[in-house]
Short mmCIF file of C-alpha atoms in Angstrom, two decimals:
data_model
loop_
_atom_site.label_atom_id
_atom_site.label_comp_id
_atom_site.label_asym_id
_atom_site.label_seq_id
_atom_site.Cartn_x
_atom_site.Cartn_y
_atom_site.Cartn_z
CA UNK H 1 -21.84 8.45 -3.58
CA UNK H 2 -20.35 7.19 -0.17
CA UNK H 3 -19.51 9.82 2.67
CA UNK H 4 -15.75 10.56 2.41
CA UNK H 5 -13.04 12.78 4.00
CA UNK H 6 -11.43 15.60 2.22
CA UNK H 7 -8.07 15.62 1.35
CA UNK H 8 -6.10 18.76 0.37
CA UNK H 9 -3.12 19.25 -1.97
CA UNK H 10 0.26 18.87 0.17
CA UNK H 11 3.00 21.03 -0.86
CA UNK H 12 6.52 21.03 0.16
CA UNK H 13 7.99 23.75 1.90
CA UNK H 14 11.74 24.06 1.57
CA UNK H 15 14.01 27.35 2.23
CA UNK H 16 14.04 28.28 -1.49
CA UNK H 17 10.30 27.78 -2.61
CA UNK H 18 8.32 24.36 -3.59
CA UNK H 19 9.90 21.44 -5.02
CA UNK H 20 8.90 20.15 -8.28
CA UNK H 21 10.11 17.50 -11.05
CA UNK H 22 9.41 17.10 -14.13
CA UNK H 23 10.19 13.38 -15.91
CA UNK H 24 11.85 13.77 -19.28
CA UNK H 25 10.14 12.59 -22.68
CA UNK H 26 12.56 10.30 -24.72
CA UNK H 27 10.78 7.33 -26.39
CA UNK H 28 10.51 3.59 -25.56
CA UNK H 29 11.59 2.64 -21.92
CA UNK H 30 13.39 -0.59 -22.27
CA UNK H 31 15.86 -2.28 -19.69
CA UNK H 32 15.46 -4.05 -16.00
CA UNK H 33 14.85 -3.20 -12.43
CA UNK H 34 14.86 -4.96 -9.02
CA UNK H 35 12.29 -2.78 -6.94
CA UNK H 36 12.64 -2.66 -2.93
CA UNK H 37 11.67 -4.79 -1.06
CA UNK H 38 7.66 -5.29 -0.09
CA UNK H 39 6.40 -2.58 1.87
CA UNK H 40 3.27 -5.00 2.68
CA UNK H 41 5.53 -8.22 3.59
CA UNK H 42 8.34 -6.29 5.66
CA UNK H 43 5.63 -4.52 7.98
CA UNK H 44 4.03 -8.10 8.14
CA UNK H 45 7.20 -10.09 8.56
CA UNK H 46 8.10 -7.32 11.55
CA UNK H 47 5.16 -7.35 13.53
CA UNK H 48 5.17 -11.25 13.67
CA UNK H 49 9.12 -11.72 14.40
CA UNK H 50 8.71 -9.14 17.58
CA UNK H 51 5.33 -11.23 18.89
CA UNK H 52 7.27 -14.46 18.12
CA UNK H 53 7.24 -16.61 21.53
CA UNK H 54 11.06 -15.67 23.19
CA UNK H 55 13.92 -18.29 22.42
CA UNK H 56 17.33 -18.84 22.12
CA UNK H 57 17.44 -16.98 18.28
CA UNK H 58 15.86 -14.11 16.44
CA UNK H 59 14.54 -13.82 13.31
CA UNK H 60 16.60 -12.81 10.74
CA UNK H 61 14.58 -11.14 7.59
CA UNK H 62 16.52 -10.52 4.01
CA UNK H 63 15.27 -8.07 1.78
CA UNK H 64 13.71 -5.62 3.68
CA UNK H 65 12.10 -2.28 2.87
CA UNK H 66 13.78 0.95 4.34
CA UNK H 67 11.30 3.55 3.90
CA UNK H 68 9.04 5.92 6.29
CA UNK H 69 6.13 3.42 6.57
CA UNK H 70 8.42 0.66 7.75
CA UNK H 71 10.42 2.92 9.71
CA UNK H 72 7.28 3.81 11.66
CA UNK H 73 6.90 0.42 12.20
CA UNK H 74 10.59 -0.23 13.42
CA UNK H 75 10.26 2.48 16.04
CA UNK H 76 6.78 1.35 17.17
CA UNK H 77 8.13 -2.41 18.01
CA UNK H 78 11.18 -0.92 19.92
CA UNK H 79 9.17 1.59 21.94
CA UNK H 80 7.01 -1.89 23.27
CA UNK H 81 9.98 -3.55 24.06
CA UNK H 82 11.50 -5.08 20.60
CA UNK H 83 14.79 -5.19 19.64
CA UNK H 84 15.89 -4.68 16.25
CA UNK H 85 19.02 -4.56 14.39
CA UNK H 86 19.56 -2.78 10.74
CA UNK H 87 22.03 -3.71 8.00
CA UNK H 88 22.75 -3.21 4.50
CA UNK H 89 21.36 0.02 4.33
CA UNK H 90 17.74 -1.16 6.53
CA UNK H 91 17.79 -4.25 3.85
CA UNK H 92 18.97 -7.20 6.44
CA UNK H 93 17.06 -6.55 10.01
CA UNK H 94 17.36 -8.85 13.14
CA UNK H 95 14.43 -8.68 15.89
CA UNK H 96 14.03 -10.09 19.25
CA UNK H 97 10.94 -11.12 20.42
CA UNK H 98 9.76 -8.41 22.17
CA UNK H 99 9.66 -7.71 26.21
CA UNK H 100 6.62 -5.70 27.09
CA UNK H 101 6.95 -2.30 29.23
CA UNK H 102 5.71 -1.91 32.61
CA UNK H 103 5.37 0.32 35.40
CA UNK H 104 4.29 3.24 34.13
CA UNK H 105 0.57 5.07 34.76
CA UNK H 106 0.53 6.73 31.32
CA UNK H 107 -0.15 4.94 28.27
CA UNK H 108 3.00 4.31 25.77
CA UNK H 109 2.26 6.76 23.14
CA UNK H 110 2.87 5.54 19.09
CA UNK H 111 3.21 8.21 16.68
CA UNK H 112 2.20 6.54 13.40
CA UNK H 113 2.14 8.97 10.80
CA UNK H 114 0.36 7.88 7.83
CA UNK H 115 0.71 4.51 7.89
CA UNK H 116 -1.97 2.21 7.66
CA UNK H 117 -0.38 -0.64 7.98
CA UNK H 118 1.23 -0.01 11.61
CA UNK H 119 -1.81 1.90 12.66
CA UNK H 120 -4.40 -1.32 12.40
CA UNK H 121 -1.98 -4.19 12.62
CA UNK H 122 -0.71 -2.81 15.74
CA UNK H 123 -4.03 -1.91 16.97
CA UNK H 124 -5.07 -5.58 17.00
CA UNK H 125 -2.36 -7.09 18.01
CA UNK H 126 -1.90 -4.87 21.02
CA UNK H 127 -5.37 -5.19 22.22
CA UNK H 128 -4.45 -8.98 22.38
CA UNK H 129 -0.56 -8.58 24.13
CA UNK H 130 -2.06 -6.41 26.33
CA UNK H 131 -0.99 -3.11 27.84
CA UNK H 132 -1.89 0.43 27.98
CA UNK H 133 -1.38 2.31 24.41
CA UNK H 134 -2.21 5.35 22.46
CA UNK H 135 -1.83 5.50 19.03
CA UNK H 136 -1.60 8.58 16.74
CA UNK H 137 -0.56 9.99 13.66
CA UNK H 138 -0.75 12.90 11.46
CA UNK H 139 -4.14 14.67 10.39
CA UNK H 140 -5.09 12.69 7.23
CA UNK H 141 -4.57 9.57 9.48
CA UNK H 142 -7.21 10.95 12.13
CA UNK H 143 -9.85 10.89 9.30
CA UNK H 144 -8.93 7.52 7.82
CA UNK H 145 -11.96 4.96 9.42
CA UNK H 146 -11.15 2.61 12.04
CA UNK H 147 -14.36 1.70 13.47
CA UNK H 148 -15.11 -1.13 12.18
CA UNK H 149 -11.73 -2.89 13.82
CA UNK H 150 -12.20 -1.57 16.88
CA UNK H 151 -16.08 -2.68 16.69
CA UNK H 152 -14.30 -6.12 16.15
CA UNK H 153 -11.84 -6.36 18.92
CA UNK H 154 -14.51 -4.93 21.74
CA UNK H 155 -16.25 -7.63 22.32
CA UNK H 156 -13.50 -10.00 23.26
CA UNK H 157 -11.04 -7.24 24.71
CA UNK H 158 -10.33 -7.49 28.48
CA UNK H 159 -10.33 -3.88 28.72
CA UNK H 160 -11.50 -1.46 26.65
CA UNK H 161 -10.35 0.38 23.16
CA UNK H 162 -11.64 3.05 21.46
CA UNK H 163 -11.14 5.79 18.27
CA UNK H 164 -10.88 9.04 19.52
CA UNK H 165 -11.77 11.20 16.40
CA UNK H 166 -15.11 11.45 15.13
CA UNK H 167 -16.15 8.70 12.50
CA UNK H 168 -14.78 6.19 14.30
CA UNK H 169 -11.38 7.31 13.49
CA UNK H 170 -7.63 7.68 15.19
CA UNK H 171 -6.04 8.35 17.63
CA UNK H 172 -6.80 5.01 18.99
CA UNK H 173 -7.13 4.07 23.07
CA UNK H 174 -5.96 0.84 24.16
CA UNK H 175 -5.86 -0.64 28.37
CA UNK H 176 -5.93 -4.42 27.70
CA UNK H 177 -5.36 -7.40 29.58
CA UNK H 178 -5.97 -9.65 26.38
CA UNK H 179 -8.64 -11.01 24.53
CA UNK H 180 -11.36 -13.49 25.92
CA UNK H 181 -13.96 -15.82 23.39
CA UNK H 182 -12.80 -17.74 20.58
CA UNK H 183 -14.78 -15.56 17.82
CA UNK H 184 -14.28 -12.61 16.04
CA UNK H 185 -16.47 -11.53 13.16
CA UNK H 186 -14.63 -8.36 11.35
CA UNK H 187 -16.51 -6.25 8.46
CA UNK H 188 -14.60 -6.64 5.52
CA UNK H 189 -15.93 -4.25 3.00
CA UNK H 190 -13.20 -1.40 4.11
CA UNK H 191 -10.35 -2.73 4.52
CA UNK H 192 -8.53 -6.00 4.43
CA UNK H 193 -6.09 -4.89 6.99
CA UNK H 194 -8.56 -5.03 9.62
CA UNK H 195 -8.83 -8.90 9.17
CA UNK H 196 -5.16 -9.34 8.44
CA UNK H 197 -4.78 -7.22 11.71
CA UNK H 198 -7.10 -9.82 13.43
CA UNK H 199 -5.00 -12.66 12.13
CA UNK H 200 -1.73 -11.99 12.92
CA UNK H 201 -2.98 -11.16 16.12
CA UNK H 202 -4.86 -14.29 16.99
CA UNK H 203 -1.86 -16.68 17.89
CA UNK H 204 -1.26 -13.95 21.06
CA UNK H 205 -4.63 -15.63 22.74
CA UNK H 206 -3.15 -18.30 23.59
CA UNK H 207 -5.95 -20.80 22.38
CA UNK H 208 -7.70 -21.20 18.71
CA UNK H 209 -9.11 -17.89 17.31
CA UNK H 210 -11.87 -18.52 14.43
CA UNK H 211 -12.72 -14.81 12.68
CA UNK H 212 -15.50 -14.08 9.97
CA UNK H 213 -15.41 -11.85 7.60
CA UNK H 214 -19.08 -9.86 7.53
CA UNK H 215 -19.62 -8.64 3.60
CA UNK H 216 -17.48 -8.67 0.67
CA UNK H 217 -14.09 -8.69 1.15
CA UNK H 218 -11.71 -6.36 -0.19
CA UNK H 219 -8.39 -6.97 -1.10
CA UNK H 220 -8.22 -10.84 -0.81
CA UNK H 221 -4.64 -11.26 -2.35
CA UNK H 222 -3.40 -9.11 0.42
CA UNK H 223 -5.21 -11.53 3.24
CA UNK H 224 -3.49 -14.92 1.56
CA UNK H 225 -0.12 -12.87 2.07
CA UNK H 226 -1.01 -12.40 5.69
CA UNK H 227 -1.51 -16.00 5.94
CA UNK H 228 1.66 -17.00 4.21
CA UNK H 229 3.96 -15.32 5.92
CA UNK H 230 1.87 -16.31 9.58
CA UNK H 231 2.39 -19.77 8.75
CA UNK H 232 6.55 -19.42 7.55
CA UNK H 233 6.94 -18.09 11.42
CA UNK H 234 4.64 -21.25 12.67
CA UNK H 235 1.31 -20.60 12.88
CA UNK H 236 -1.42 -22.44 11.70
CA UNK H 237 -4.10 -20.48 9.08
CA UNK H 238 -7.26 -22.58 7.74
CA UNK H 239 -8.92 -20.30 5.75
CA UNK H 240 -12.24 -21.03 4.46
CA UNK H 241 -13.09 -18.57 0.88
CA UNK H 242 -16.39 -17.71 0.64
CA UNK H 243 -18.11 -17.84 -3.19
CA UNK H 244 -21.34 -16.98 -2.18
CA UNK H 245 -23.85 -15.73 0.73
CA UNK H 246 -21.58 -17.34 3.77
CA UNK H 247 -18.90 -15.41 5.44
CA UNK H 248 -15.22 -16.22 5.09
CA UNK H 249 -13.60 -17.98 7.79
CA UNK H 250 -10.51 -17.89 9.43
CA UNK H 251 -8.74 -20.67 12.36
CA UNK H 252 -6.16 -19.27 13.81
CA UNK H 253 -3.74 -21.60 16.26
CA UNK H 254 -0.28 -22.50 16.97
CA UNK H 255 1.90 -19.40 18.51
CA UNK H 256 4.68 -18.05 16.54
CA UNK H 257 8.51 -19.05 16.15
CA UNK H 258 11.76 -16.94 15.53
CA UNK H 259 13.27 -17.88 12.03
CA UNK H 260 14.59 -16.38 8.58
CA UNK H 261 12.59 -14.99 5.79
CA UNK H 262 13.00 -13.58 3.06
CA UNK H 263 11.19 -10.69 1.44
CA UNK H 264 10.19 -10.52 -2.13
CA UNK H 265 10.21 -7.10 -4.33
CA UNK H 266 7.67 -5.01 -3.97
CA UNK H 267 4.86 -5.85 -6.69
CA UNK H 268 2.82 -2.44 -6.43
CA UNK H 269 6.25 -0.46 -6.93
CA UNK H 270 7.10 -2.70 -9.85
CA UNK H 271 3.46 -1.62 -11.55
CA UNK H 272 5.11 1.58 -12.20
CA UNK H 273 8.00 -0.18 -14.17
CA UNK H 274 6.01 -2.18 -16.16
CA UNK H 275 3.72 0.69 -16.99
CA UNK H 276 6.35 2.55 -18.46
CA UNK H 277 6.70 -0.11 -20.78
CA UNK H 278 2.92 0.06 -21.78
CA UNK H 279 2.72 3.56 -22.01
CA UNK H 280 5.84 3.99 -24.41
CA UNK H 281 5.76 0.60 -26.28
CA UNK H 282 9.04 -0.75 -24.41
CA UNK H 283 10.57 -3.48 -22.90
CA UNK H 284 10.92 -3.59 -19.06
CA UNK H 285 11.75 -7.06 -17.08
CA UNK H 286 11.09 -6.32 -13.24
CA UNK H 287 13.52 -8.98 -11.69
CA UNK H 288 12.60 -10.59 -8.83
CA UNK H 289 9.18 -10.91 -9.28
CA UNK H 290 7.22 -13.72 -10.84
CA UNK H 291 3.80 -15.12 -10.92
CA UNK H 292 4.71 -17.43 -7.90
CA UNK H 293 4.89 -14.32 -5.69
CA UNK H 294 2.77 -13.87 -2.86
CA UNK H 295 1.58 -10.76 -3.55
CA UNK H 296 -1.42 -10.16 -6.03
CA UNK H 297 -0.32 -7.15 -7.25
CA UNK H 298 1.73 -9.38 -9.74
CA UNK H 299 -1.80 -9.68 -11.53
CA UNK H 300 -1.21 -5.92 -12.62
CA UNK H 301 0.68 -7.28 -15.62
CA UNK H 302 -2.79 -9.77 -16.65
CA UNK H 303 -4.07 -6.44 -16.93
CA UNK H 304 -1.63 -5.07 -19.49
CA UNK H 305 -1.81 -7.95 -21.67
CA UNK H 306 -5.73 -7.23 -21.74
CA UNK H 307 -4.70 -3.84 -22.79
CA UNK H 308 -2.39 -5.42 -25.69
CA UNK H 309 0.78 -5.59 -24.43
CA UNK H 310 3.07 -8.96 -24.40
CA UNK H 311 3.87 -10.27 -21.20
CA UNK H 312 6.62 -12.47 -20.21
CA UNK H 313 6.58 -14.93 -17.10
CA UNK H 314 10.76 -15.49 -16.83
CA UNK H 315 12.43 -18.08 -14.35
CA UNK H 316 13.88 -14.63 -12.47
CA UNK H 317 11.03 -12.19 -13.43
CA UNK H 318 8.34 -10.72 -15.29
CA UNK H 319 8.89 -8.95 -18.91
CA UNK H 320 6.19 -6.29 -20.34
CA UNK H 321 6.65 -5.09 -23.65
CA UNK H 322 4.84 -3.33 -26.41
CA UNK H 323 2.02 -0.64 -25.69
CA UNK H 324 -1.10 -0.91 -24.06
CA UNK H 325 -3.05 -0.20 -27.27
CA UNK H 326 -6.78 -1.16 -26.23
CA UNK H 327 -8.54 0.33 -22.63
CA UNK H 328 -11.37 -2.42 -21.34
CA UNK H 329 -13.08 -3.40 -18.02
CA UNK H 330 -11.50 -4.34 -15.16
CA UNK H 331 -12.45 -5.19 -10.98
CA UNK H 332 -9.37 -4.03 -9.15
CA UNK H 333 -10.52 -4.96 -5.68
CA UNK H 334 -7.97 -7.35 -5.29
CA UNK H 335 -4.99 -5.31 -7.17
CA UNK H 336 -6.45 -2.01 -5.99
CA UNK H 337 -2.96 -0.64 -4.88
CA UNK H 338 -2.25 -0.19 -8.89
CA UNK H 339 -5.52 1.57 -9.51
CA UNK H 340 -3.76 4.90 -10.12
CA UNK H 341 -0.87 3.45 -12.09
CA UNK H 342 -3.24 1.85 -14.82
CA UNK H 343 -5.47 5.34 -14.91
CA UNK H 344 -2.67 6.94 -16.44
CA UNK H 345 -1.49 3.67 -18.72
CA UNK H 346 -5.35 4.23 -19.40
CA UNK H 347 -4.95 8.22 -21.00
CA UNK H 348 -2.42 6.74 -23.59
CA UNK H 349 -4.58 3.42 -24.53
CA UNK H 350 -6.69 3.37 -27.78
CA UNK H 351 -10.23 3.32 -26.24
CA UNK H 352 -12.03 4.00 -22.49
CA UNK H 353 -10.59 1.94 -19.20
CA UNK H 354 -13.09 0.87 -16.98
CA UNK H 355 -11.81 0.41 -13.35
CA UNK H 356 -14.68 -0.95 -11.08
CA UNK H 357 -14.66 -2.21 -7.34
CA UNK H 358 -12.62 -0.21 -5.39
CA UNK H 359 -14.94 2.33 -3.37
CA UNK H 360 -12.61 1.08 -0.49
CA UNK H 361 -9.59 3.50 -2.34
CA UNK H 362 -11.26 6.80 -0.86
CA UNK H 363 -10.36 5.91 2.15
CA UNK H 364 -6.61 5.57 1.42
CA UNK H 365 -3.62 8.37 2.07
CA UNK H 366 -5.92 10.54 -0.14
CA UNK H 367 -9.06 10.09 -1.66
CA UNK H 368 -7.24 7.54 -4.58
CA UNK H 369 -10.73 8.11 -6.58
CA UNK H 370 -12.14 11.96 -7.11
CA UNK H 371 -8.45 13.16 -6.09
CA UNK H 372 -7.14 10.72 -8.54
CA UNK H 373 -9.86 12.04 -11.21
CA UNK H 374 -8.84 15.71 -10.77
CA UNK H 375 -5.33 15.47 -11.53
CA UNK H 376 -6.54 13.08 -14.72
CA UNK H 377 -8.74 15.73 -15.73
CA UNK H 378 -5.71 18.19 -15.25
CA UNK H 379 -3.64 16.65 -17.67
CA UNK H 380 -6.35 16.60 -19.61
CA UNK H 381 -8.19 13.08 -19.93
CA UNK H 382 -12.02 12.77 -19.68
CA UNK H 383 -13.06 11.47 -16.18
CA UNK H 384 -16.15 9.55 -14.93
CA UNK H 385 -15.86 8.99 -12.00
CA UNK H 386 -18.22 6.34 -10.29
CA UNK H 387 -19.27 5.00 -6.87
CA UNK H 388 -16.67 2.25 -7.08
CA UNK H 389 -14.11 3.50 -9.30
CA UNK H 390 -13.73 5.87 -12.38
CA UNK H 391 -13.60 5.22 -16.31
CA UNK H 392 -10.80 7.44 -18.29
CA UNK H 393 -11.01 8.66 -21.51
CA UNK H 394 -8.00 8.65 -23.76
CA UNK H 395 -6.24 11.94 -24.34
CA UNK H 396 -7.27 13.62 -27.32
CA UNK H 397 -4.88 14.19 -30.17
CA UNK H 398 -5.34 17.44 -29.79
CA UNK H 399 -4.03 17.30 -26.27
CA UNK H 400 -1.00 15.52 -26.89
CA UNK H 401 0.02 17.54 -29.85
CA UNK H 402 -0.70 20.87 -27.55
CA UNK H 403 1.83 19.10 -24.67
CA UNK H 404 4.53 18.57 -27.40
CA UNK H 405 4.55 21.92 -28.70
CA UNK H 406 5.05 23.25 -25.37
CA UNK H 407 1.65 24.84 -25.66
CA UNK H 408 0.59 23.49 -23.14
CA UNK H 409 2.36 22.70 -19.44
CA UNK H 410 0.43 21.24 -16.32
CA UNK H 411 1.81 21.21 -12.92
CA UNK H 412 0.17 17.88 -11.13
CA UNK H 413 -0.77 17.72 -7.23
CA UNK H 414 0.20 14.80 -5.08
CA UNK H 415 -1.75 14.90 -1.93
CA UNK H 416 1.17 13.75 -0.02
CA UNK H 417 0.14 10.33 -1.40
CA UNK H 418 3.12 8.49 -2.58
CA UNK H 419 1.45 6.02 -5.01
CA UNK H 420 -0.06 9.58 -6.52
CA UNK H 421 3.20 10.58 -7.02
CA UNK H 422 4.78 7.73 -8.88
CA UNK H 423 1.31 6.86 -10.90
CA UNK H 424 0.96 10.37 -12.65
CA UNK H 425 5.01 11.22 -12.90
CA UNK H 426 4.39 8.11 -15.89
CA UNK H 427 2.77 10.73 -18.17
CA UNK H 428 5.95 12.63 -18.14
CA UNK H 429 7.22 9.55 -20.17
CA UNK H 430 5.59 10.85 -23.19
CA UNK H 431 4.33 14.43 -22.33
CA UNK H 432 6.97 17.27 -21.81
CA UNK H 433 6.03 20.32 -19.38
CA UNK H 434 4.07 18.27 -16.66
CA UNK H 435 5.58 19.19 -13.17
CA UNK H 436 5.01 16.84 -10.02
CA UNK H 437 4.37 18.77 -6.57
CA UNK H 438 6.02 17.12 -3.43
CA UNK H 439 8.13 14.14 -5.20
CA UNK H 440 9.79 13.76 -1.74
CA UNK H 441 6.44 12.24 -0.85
CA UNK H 442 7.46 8.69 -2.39
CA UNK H 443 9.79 8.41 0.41
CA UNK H 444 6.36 6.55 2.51
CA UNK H 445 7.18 3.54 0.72
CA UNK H 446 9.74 3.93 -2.16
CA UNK H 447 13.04 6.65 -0.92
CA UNK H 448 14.42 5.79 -4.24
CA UNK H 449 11.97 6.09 -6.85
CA UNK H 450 13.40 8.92 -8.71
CA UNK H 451 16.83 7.85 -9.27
CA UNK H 452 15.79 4.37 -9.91
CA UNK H 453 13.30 5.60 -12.96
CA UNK H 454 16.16 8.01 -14.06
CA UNK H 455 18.61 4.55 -14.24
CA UNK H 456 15.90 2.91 -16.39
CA UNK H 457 15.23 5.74 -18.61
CA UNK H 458 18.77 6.72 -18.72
CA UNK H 459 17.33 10.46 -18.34
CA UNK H 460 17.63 12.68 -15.72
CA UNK H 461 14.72 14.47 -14.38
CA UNK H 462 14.52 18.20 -14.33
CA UNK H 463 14.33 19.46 -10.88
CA UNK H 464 12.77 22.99 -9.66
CA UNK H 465 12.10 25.07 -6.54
CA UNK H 466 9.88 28.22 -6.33
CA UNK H 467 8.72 27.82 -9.64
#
């Protein structure tokens, strides 16, 4: 088993006691949904408008996300020297190419919370503007591994950067007068947002970048995203895929250019929609999203259709219907964002799930494998859990029919982990009695989860403090 941090249960603390909710039983989920927009693209789509080379517009992006993670990442730009505009609620934003701040002795300091995303994108791509940073966050992000980016960029850093906390882990310390070299080679076996980091960051150098990836490569999907939205603000990506021994490859050139884009809805939030539908035998058409998108996390539903249900590939969306009535074998290292919603699509299948190749998820906003294999076990599956994932066991009869005579309740940790959150509230679909700590913890990427489920179920969910 690989070294990993330890995360703890996160509870919320209001005036009155803890906050729990409990999701409401009530048969087939059937209807439609437009999620938010992309967490992933909006953090991507920001970061690349602000280091867009200054002109006489700024980019305009449609469909935004407006949630802590990209909030993070708002207040990050601006504090460097980027303007940017909100409307529609944080859905329309406008950003100026940014201005970088001078003349002070201390570093600017970035308070990035838990978000990966700003934390490693940023990273890179102010090692290559140049300047003199700190970046922190809270306490679970000072134990999430960061070494092997920073490894990366210290070779061709004018200056020098380092990871404060032990393991190679934030806060991180950037003085930087740019890169030098034309080579990078990034390992890739953590995290893909190192090497998307690396990318986006590239075009700052002022001359061709070429990066390699050392080892597998996690995440691909989320890479090809990084390259498609690179090239819509005019840079030029030639990536070269590795199928064998050699490393992947990455050319980097061109700088990039102000201009409107529009953000898709978010596929890893609509995994939760369409796994209502496979854990109830319903009908749920996620609008918006199709299998042209450039996320991979569309894939989840290729999945589901393994599993037995019927999937629909509609000129304005995707439809999932019927119940996921089989479990079977499945590498999630490119989808492994959705890892937690199919383990609990996988306690209501027919037969055992195997989900293999994501090691990489204990190193996530919680540990997204043994955490995610307690609070299975809690509501009562069999868990294996492996090296590289976990196999779950259907709940017993026994169980179920112990839940719906109210013999049995089960009140669920979160880990501050918003994809926790919204993964294991989905048993509540069919099981009465299972309470959800900290459901305010799905603000990170999705504010409006909870009223957007209770639209589709037409239920309300029962809400408690100091229980």
């Amino acid at each position: 088993m690989p070294a990993k941090t330890t995360s703890k249960p996160a509870e919320t603390d209001v005036a009155d006691g803890i906050v729990t909710v409990e999701v409401v039983p009530g048969g087939a989920v059937s209807g439609s949904i437009r999620p938010p927009g992309s967490k992933s693209i909006t953090n991507r789509a920001l970061l690349i408008s602000a280091l867009a080379d200054p002109g006489p517009r700024d980019s305009r992006l449609n469909g935004t996300l407006a949630s802590e993670d990209t909030a993070v990442m708002i207040e990050s730009l601006q504090r460097i020297g980027a303007s940017i505009y909100s409307s529609d609620g944080g859905r329309r934003l406008r950003v100026s190419s940014l201005s970088p701040r001078s003349g002070s002795d201390e570093p600017i300091e970035l308070d990035v919370a838990n978000s990966g995303t700003t934390i490693r994108f940023l990273t890179a791509a102010l090692s290559a503007l140049g300047g003199d940073y700190r970046l922190s966050g809270v306490p679970r992000m000072h134990e999430r591994p960061i070494g092997d980016l920073i490894d990366a960029i210290a070779p061709i850093i004018e200056g020098s950067i380092e990871a404060e906390s032990e393991g190679g882990c934030p806060p991180v310390r950037i003085c930087s007068s740019g890169w030098s070299g034309d080579s990078i080679e990034v390992a890739g076996t953590v995290s893909s947002q190192y090497l998307s980091g690396l990318m986006m960051a590239a075009p700052l150098a002022g001359h061709d970048i070429e990066i390699r990836v050392q080892g597998e490569l996690v995440s691909r999907p989320y890479v090809a995203m990084t390259a498609d939205v690179m090239e819509a603000f005019g840079a030029s990506v030639d990536c070269e895929w590795s199928d064998g021994d050699e490393d992947d490859r990455f050319l980097i050139s061109e700088s990039y250019q102000a201009t409107d884009y529009a953000i898709e809805p978010d596929a890893s939030a609509a995994s939760y929609f369409w796994a209502a539908a496979a854990i109830t035998g319903g009908d749920v058409k996620v609008v918006g999203l199709t299998s042209d998108a450039v996320q991979g996390d569309v894939e989840f539903v290729d999945i589901l259709e393994q599993m037995g249900c019927t999937v629909t590939d509609e000129r304005d969306g995707i439809r999932v219907a019927g119940r996921a009535s089989n479990g079977g074998d499945f590498d999630m290292n490119g989808i492994s964002d959705t890892v937690q919603t199919l383990s609990v699509v996988a306690m209501f299948a027919g037969s055992p799930t195997r989900i293999r190749g994501v090691a990489h998820n204990r190193f996530k906003e919680t540990d997204r494998i043994g955490d995610l294999a307690r609070e299975c076990r809690r509501l009562g599956a069999d868990v294996d859990e492996h090296e590289d994932g976990l196999t779950i066991h259907p709940l017993s009869d026994e169980t179920v029919e112990a839940y719906q005579s109210g013999e049995r309740t089960t009140r669920v940790e979160t880990y501050d982990d918003h994809r926790m959150a919204m993964s294991l509230a989905l048993a509540g679909l069919v099981l009465p009695g299972i309470r959800l700590v900290n459901p305010a913890c799905t603000a990170k990427t999705y504010p409006h989860f909870w009223a957007d489920l209770e639209v589709l179920t037409g239920r309300s969910h029962r809400w408690t403090s100091n229980p």
